[in-house]
Coordinates of C-alpha atoms and ligand atoms in Angstrom, one line a residue:
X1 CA 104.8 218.0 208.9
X2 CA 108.1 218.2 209.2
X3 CA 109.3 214.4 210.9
X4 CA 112.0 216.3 213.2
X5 CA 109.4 218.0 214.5
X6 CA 107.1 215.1 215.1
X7 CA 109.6 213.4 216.7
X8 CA 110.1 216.0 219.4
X9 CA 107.0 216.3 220.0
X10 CA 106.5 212.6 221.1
X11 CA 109.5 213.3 223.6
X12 CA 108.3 215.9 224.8
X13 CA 104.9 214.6 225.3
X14 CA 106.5 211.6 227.3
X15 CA 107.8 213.7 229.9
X16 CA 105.7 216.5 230.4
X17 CA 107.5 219.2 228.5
X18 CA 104.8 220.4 225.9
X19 CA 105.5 224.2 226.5
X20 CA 108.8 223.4 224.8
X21 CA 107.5 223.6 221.4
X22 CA 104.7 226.5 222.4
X23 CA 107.0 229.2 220.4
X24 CA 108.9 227.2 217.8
X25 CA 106.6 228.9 215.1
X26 CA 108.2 232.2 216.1
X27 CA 111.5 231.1 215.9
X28 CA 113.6 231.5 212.6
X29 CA 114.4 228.3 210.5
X30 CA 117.9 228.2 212.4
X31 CA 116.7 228.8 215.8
X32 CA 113.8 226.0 214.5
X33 CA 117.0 223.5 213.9
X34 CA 119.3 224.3 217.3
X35 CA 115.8 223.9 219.8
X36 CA 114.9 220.7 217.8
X37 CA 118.4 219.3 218.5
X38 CA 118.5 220.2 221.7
X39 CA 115.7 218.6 222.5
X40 CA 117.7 215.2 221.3
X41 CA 120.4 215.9 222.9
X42 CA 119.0 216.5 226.4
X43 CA 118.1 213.5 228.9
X44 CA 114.7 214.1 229.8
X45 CA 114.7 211.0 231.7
X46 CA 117.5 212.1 233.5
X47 CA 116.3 215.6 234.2
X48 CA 113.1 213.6 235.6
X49 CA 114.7 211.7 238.0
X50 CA 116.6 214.8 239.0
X51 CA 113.4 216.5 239.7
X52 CA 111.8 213.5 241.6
X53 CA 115.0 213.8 243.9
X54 CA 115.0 217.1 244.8
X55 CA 113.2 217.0 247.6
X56 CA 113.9 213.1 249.0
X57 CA 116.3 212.7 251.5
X58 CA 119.3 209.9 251.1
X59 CA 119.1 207.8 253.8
X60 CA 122.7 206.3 252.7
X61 CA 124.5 206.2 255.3
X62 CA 128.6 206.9 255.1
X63 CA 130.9 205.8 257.2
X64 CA 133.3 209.2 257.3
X65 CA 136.7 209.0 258.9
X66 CA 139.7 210.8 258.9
X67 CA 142.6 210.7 255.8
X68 CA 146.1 210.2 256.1
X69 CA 147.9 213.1 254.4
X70 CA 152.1 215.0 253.9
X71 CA 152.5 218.0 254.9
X72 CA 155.0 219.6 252.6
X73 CA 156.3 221.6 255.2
X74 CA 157.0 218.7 257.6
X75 CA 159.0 216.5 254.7
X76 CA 162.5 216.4 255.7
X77 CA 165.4 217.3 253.5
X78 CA 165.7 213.5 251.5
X79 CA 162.1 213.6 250.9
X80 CA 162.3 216.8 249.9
X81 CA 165.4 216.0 247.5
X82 CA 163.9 212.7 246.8
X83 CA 160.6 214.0 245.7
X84 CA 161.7 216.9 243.5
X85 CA 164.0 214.4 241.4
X86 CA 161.1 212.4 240.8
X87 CA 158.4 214.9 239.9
X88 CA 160.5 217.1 238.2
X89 CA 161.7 214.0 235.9
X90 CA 158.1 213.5 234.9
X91 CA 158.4 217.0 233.7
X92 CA 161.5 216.7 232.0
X93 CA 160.2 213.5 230.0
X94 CA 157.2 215.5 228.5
X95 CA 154.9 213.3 230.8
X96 CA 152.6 216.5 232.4
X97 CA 149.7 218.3 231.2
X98 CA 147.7 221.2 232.9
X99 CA 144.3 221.7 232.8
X100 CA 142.5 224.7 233.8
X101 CA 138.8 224.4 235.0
X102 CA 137.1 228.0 233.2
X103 CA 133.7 227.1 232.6
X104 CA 132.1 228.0 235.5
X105 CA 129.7 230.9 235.3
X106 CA 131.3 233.2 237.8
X107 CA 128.0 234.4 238.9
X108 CA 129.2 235.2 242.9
X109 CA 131.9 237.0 241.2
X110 CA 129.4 239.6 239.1
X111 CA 132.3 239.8 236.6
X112 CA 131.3 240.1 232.8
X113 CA 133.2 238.2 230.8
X114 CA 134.8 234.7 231.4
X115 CA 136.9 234.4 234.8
X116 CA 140.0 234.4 233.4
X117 CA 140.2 237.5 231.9
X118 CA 139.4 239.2 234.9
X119 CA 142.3 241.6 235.7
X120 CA 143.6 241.0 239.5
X121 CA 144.5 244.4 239.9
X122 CA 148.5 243.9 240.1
X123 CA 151.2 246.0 238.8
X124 CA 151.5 245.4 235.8
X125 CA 148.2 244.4 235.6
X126 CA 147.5 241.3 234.5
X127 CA 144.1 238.7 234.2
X128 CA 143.7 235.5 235.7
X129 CA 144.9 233.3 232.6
X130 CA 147.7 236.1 231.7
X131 CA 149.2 234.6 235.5
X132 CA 148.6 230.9 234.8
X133 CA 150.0 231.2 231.9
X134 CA 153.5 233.5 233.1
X135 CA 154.1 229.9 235.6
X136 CA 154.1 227.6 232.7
X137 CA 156.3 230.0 231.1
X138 CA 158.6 229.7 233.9
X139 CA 158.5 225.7 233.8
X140 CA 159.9 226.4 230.4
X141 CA 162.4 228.4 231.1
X142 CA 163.2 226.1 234.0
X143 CA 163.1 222.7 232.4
X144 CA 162.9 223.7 228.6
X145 CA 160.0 222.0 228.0
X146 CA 156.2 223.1 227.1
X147 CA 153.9 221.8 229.2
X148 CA 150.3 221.0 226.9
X149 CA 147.5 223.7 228.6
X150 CA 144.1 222.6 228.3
X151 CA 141.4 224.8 229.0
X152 CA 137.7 223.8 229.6
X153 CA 135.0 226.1 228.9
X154 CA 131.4 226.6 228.5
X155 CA 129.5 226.7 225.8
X156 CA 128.7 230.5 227.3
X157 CA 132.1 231.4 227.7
X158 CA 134.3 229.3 224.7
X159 CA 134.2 232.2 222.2
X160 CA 134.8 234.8 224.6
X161 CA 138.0 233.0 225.8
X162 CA 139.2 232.1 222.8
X163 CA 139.3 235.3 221.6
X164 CA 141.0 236.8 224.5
X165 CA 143.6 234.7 224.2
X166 CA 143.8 235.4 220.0
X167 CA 143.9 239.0 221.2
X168 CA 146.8 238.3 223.2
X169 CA 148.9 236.2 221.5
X170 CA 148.0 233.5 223.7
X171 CA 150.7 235.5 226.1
X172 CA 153.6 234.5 223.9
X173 CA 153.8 231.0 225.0
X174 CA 153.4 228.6 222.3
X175 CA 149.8 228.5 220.4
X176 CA 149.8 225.1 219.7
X177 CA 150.2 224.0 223.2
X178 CA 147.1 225.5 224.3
X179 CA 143.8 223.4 223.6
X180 CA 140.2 224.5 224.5
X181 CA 137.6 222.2 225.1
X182 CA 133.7 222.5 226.1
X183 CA 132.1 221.1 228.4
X184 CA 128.5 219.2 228.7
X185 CA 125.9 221.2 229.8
X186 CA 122.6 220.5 231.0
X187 CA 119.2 222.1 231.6
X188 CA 118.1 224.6 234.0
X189 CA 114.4 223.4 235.9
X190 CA 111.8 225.9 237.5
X191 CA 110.2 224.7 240.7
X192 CA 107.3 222.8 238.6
X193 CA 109.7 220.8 237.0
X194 CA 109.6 222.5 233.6
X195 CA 113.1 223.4 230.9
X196 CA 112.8 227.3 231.0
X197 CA 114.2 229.2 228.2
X198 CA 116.6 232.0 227.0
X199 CA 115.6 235.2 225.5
X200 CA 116.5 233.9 222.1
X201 CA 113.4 230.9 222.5
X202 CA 116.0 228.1 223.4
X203 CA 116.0 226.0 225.6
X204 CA 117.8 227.5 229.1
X205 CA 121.3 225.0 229.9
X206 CA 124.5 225.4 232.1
X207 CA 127.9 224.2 232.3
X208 CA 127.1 221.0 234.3
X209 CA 130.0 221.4 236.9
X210 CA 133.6 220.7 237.5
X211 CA 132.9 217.0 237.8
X212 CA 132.2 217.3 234.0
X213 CA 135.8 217.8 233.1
X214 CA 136.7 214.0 232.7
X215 CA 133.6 213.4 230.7
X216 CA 134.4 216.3 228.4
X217 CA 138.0 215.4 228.3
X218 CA 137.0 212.2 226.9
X219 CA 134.1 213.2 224.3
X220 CA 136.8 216.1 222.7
X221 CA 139.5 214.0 222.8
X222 CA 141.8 215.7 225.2
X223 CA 142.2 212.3 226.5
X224 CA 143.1 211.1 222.9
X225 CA 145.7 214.0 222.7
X226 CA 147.3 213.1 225.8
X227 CA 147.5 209.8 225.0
X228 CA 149.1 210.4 222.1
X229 CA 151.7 212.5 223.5
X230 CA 152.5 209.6 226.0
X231 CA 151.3 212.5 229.0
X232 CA 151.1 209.8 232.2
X233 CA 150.3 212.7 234.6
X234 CA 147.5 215.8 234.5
X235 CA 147.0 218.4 236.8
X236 CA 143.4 219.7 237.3
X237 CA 142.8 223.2 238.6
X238 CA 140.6 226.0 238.6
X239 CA 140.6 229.7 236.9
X240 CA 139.8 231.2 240.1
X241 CA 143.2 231.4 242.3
X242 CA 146.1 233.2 241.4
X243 CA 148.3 231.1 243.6
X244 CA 147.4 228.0 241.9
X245 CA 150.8 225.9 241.6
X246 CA 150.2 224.5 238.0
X247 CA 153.5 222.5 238.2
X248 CA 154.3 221.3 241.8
X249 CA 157.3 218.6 241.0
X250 CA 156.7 217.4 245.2
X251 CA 153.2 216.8 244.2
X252 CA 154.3 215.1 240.8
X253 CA 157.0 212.7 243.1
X254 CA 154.7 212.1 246.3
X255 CA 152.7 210.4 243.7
X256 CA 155.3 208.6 242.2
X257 CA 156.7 207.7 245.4
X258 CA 153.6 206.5 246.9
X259 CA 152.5 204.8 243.2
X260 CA 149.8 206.7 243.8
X261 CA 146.6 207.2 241.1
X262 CA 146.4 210.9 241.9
X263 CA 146.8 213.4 244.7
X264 CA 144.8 216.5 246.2
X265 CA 146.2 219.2 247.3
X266 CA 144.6 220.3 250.6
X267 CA 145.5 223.4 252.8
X268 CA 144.6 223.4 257.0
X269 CA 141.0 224.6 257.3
X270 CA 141.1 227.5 259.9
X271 CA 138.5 226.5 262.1
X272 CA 136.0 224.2 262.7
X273 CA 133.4 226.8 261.2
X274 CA 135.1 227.8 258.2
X275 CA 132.3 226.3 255.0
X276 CA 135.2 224.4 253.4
X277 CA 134.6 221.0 252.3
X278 CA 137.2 218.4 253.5
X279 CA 139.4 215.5 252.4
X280 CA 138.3 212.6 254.4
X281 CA 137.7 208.6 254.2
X282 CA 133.9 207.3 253.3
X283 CA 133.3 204.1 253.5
X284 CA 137.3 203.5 253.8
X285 CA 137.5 205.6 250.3
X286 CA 139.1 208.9 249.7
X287 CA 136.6 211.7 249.2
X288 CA 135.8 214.6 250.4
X289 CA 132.8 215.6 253.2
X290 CA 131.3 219.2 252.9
X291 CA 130.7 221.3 255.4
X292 CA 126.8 220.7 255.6
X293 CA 127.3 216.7 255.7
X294 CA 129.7 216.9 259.1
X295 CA 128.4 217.4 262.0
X296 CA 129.7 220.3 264.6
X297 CA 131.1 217.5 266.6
X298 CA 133.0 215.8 263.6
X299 CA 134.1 218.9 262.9
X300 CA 135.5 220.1 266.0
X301 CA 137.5 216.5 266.7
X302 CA 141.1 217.4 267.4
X303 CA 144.0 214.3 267.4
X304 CA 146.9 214.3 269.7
X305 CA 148.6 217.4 268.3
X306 CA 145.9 219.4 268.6
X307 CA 144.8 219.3 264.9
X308 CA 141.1 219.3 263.4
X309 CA 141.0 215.5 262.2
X310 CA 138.9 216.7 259.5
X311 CA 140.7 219.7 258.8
X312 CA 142.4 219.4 255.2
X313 CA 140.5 221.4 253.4
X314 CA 140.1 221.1 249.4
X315 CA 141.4 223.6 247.2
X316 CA 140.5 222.0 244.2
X317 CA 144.0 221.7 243.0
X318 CA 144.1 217.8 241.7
X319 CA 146.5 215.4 240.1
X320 CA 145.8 212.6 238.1
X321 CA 147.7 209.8 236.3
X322 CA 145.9 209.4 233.3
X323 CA 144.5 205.7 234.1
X324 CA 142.5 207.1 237.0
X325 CA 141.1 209.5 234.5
X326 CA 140.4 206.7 232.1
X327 CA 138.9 205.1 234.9
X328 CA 136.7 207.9 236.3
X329 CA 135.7 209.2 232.7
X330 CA 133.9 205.9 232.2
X331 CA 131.9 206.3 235.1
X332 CA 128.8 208.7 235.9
X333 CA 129.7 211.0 238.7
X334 CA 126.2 212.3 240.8
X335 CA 124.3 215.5 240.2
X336 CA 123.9 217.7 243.1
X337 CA 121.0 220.2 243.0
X338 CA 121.8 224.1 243.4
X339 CA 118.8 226.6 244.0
X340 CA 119.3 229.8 242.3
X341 CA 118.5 232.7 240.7
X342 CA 118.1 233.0 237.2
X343 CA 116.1 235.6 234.9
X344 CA 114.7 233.2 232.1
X345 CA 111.6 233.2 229.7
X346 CA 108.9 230.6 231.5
X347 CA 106.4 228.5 229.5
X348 CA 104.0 231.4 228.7
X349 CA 107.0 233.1 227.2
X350 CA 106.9 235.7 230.0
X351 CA 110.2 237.0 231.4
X352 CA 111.1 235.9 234.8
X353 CA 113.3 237.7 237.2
X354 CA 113.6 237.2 240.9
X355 CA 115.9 238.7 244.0
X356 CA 115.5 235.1 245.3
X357 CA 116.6 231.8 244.0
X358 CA 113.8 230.3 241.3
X359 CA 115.0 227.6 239.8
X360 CA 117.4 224.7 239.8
X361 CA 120.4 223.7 238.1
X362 CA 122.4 220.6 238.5
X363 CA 125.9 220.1 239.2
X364 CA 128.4 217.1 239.4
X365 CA 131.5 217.6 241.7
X366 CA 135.1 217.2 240.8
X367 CA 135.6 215.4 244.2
X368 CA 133.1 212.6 243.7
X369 CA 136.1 211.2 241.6
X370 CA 137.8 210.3 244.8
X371 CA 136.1 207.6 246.0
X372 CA 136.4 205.5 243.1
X373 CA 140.5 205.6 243.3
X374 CA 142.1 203.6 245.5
X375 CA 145.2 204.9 246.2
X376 CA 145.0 208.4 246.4
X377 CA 147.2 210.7 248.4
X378 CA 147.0 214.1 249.9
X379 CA 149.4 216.7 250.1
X380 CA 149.1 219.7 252.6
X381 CA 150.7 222.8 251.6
X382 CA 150.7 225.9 252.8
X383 CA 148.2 228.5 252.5
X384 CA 149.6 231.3 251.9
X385 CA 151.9 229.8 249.3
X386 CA 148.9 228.5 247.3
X387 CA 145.1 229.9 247.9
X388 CA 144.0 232.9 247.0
X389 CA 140.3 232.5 245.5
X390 CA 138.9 235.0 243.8
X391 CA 134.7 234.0 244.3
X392 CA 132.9 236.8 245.2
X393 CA 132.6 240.5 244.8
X394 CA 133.7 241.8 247.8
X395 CA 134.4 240.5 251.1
X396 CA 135.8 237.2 251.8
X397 CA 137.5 235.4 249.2
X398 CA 137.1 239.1 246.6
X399 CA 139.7 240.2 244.0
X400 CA 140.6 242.1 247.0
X401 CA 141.8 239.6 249.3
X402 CA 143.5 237.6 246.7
X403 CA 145.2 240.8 245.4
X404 CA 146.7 241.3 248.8
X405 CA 147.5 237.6 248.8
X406 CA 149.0 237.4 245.4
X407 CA 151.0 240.4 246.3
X408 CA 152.3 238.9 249.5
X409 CA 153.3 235.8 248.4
X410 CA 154.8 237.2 245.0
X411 CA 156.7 240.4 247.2
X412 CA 154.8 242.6 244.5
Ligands
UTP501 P1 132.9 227.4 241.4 O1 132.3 226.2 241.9 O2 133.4 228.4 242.4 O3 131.8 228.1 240.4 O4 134.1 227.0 240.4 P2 131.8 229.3 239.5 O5 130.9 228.9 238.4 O6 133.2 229.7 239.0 O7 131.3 230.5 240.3 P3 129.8 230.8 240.9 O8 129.5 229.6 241.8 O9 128.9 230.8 239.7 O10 129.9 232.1 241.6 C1 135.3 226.4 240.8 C2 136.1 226.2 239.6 O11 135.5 225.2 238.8 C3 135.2 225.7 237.5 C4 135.2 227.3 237.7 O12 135.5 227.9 236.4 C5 136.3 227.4 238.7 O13 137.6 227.3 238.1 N1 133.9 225.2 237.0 C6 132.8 225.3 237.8 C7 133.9 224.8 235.7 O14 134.9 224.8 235.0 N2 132.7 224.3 235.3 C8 131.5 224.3 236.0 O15 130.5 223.9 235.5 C9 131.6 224.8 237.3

């Protein structure tokens, strides 16, 4: 027998998994080969443990308090002047590096291929990264320099993305600045604990979440690149928000200023109900408290002004000076568990669909970076100037919404 094989087996015997190998005579001798190394590659052990924990309650409990932050639009005219020399030097000096988050499955969004090449809907029309891409064209323009784009993707969505940039000539700016990377992935669980599997007999795995962009920037070498090119600063965004600000040089010179290990940009939640999760202190570290963690009277606590004292809420929108992301890539962030729906093949090779959530996938979060930097600063900005998501079909937070946004900010 074939000593691979044997070897798999043993694994999966260890932890329960036995159905894994219940159609691997079916498969062809490739297919044979990618399941087999799949099953080295994943962490049983971990997936386990994940299991176990779904259902156990953390009793850990966090001392949350409010975060200092600057509101942009409160910085007087030095700052103001003060900052933009300092950020846009960093610029200047070939110091900063974008990267784009696009490896998120899009599923609220229904859209079929990867985010970013979903067309907004503007005139001229124009998709996600085709807009991402026009602002680093106008930092070139600006400052004469090319800022390095990095794009993350999925294993699902890499080839796809890659192409539709081939297809448009990576939007005339220059090829060799853009880099795409994958990121980890990790499997999907039904509610018996079990790997569940695509149509094509392998085993069923997704992106494991934006926390996974510091570990992925590491294990392609992103990190390597940017080293090499002397990059001390990185911005972190995602795909989905046209109003993104890939280069903001008050950002870049808050941080400076502050000698600060990165900054988040937050914008004022609108009301104590709004489900945005918020920057906040826990345990005296910066992080970031959801909306189910805070309780309605935490979340309604006003200061002096009148303000919600947990009320910056996070956009996603980070910056990073590249020791805090040597720092955090050597360090596991926590999964968080996510019941949804999936159509997959189950162990008795049947196909499973379902209206309702039926299985679990596992996600680490960009924010649960925070708490291990120190100094970290947050900038308000304005809403309007920088939030438009594009998450779901229709409704709140649709292509709709942010079309009209885009188009209001933009005067389009
Ligand atoms: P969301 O958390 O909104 O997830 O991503 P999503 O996968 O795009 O959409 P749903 O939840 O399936 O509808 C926020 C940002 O993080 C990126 C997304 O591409 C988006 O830019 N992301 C998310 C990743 O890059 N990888 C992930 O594993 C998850």
């Amino acid at each position: 027998m074939n000593p691979k094989y044997e070897k798999a087996k043993q694994i999966l015997n260890k932890y329960n998994q036995q159905h894994v190998l219940k159609f691997y005579d079916n498969l062809d001798n490739s297919k044979k080969e990618e399941l087999l190394n799949q099953i080295f590659n994943i962490d049983f052990e971990q997936i386990k443990t994940l299991y176990e924990n779904i259902n156990k309650i953390e009793h850990k409990q966090n001392e949350i308090s409010p975060i200092e932050y600057t509101d942009k639009s409160k910085m007087t005219q030095r700052e103001k002047e003060n900052y933009l020399e300092k950020g846009s030097n960093i610029i200047k000096q070939n110091k900063y590096a974008v990267v784009t988050m696009a490896g998120g499955q899009g599923t609220r969004l229904g859209h079929s291929g990867p985010k970013g090449t979903f067309m907004l809907g503007i005139n001229p029309d124009k998709s996600l990264f085709e807009i991402f891409c026009d602002k680093l064209k106008e930092i070139k323009n600006k400052y004469n320099v090319v800022v390095p784009w990095y794009l993350m993707t999925s294993r699902e969505n890499n080839e796809e993305t890659v192409a539709f940039f081939e297809k448009n000539n990576y939007f005339n700016y220059p090829k060799e600045a853009v880099k795409f990377f994958i990121q980890d992935e990790i499997p999907m669980i039904d509610m018996q604990g079990k790997v569940i599997f695509t149509e094509n007999g392998l085993i069923k795995q997704a992106a494991n979440g934006h926390g996974g962009v510091f570990e992925s920037m590491f294990k392609s070498g992103v990190v390597d690149d940017i080293k090499k090119k002397n990059i001390e600063w990185i911005f972190i965004g995602p795909v989905d928000n046209p109003l993104v600000q890939m280069t903001d040089e008050l950002m870049l010179g808050l941080a400076i200023e502050k000698n600060a290990m990165a900054v988040g940009k937050s914008i004022v939640k609108l009301n104590p109900e709004e489900k945005v999760g918020v920057f906040c202190k826990k345990n005296n570290n910066p992080s970031v408290v959801e909306y189910t963690e805070i309780t309605k009277e935490m979340s309604e606590m006003r200061d002096d002004n009148g303000e919600l004292l947990y009320g910056e809420s996070h956009i996603n929108c980070n910056l990073f000076n590249i020791k805090a992301i040597e720092k955090i890539g050597n360090e596991k962030l926590p999964y968080h568990t996510a019941f949804k729906k999936a159509t997959y093949i189950n162990e008795n090779g049947e196909i499973v669909k379902s209206q309702e959530p039926n299985c679990y996938k596992f996600e680490t979060f960009i924010f649960d970076s925070f708490e291990k930097l120190k100094n970290m600063q947050i900038l308000r900005g304005v809403r309007e100037e920088e939030f438009a998501p594009v998450k779901n079909k229709e409704g709140l937070d649709s292509p709709e919404t942010a079309r009209k946004l885009y188009k209001a900010y933009y005067n389009c």
